[in-house]
XYZ file of C-alpha atoms in Angstrom:
118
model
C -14.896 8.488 -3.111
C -14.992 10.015 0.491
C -13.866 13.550 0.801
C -10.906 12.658 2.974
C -9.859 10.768 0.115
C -10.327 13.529 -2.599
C -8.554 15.736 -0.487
C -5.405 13.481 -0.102
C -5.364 12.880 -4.106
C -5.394 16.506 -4.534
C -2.983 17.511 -1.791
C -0.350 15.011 -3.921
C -1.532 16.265 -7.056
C -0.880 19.290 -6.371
C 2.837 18.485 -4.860
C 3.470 16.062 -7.552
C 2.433 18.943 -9.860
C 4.770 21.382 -8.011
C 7.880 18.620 -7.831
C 7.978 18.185 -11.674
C 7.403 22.192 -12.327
C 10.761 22.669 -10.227
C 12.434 20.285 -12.725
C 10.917 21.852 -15.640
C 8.620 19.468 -16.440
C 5.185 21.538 -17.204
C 1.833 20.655 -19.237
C 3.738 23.491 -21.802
C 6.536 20.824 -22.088
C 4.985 17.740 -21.358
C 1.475 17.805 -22.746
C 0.157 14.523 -21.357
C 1.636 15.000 -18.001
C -1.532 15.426 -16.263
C -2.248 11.514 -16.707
C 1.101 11.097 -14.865
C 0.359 13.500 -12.379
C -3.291 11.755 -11.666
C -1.724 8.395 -11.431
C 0.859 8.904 -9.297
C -1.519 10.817 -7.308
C -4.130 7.714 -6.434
C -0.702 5.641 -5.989
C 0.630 7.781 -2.899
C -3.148 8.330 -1.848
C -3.944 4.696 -1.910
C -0.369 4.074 -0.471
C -1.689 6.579 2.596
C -5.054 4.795 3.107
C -3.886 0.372 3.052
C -0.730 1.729 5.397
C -3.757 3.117 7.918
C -5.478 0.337 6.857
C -3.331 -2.214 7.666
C -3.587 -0.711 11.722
C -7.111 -0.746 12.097
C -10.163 -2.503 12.216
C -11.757 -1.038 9.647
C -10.635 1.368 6.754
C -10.954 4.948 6.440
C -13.776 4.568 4.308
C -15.334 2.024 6.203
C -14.867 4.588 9.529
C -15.934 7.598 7.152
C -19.591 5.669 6.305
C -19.961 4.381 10.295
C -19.552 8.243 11.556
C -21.443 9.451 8.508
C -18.806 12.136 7.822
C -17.240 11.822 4.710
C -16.462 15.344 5.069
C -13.027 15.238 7.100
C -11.446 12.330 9.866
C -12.398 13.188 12.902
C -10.597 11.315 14.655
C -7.599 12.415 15.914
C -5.612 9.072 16.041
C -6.272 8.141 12.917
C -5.542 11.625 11.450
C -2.065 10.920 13.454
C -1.431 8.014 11.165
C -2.605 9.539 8.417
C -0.158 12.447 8.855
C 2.385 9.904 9.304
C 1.814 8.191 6.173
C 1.170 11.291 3.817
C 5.089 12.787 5.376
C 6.545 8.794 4.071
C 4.684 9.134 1.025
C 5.839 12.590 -0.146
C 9.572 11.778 1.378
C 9.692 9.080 -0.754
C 8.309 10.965 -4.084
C 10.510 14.083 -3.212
C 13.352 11.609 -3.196
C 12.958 10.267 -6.856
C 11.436 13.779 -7.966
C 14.842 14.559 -9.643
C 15.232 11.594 -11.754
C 11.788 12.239 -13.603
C 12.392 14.848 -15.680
C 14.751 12.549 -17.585
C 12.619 9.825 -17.559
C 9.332 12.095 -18.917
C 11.224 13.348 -21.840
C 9.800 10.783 -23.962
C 6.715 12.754 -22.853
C 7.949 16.061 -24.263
C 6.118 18.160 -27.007
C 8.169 17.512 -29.934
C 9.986 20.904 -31.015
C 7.907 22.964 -33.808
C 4.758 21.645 -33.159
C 1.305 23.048 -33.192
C 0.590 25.517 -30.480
C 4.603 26.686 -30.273
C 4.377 28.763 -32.910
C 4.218 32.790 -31.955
């Protein structure tokens, strides 16, 4: 995986990480969140990368091994469209963010077990 694409799975990591803190929904309560989090992370990233795809040539991945940078995009048109997709993508998460902690409650560390005792 190219840089530019680690980077994009972490940036929504991390705000897919911050969304479901806000609604309580921690690896405290929700012990097996993190495979949630990761998932729904290559989702938006992959979501980013086929909607730039799907304007262009070539992929991002195909551009990054061409330029021999797989350190950052370069280019600033594509970066454009990258921005543009990456603002969609986390709209659309942000918009659903609130219904999740309901949903993920199946997810929840059942009360009195190991590790909540003081």
């Amino acid at each position: 995986m190219g840089e530019s694409q680690h980077r994009l799975q972490s940036h929504f990591r991390d705000i897919i990480r911050a969304e479901l803190a806000a609604g309580g929904v921690t690896t405290e309560t929700h012990p097996m969140i993190h495979l949630f989090i990761e998932n729904h992370a290559i989702l938006l990233r992959d979501f980013v990368f086929s909607g730039v795809s799907l304007s262009r040539q070539f992929r991002v991945e195909e551009i990054e091994r061409l330029t021999g940078d797989t350190t950052s995009m370069i280019r600033v048109d594509i970066w454009d469209q990258l921005k543009s997709h990456i603002e969609t993508a986390e709209k659309q998460f942000q918009s659903q963010a609130g219904t999740l902690p309901k949903l993920l409650s199946a997810f929840e560390k059942p009360p009195g077990s190991w590790g909540s005792e003081k």
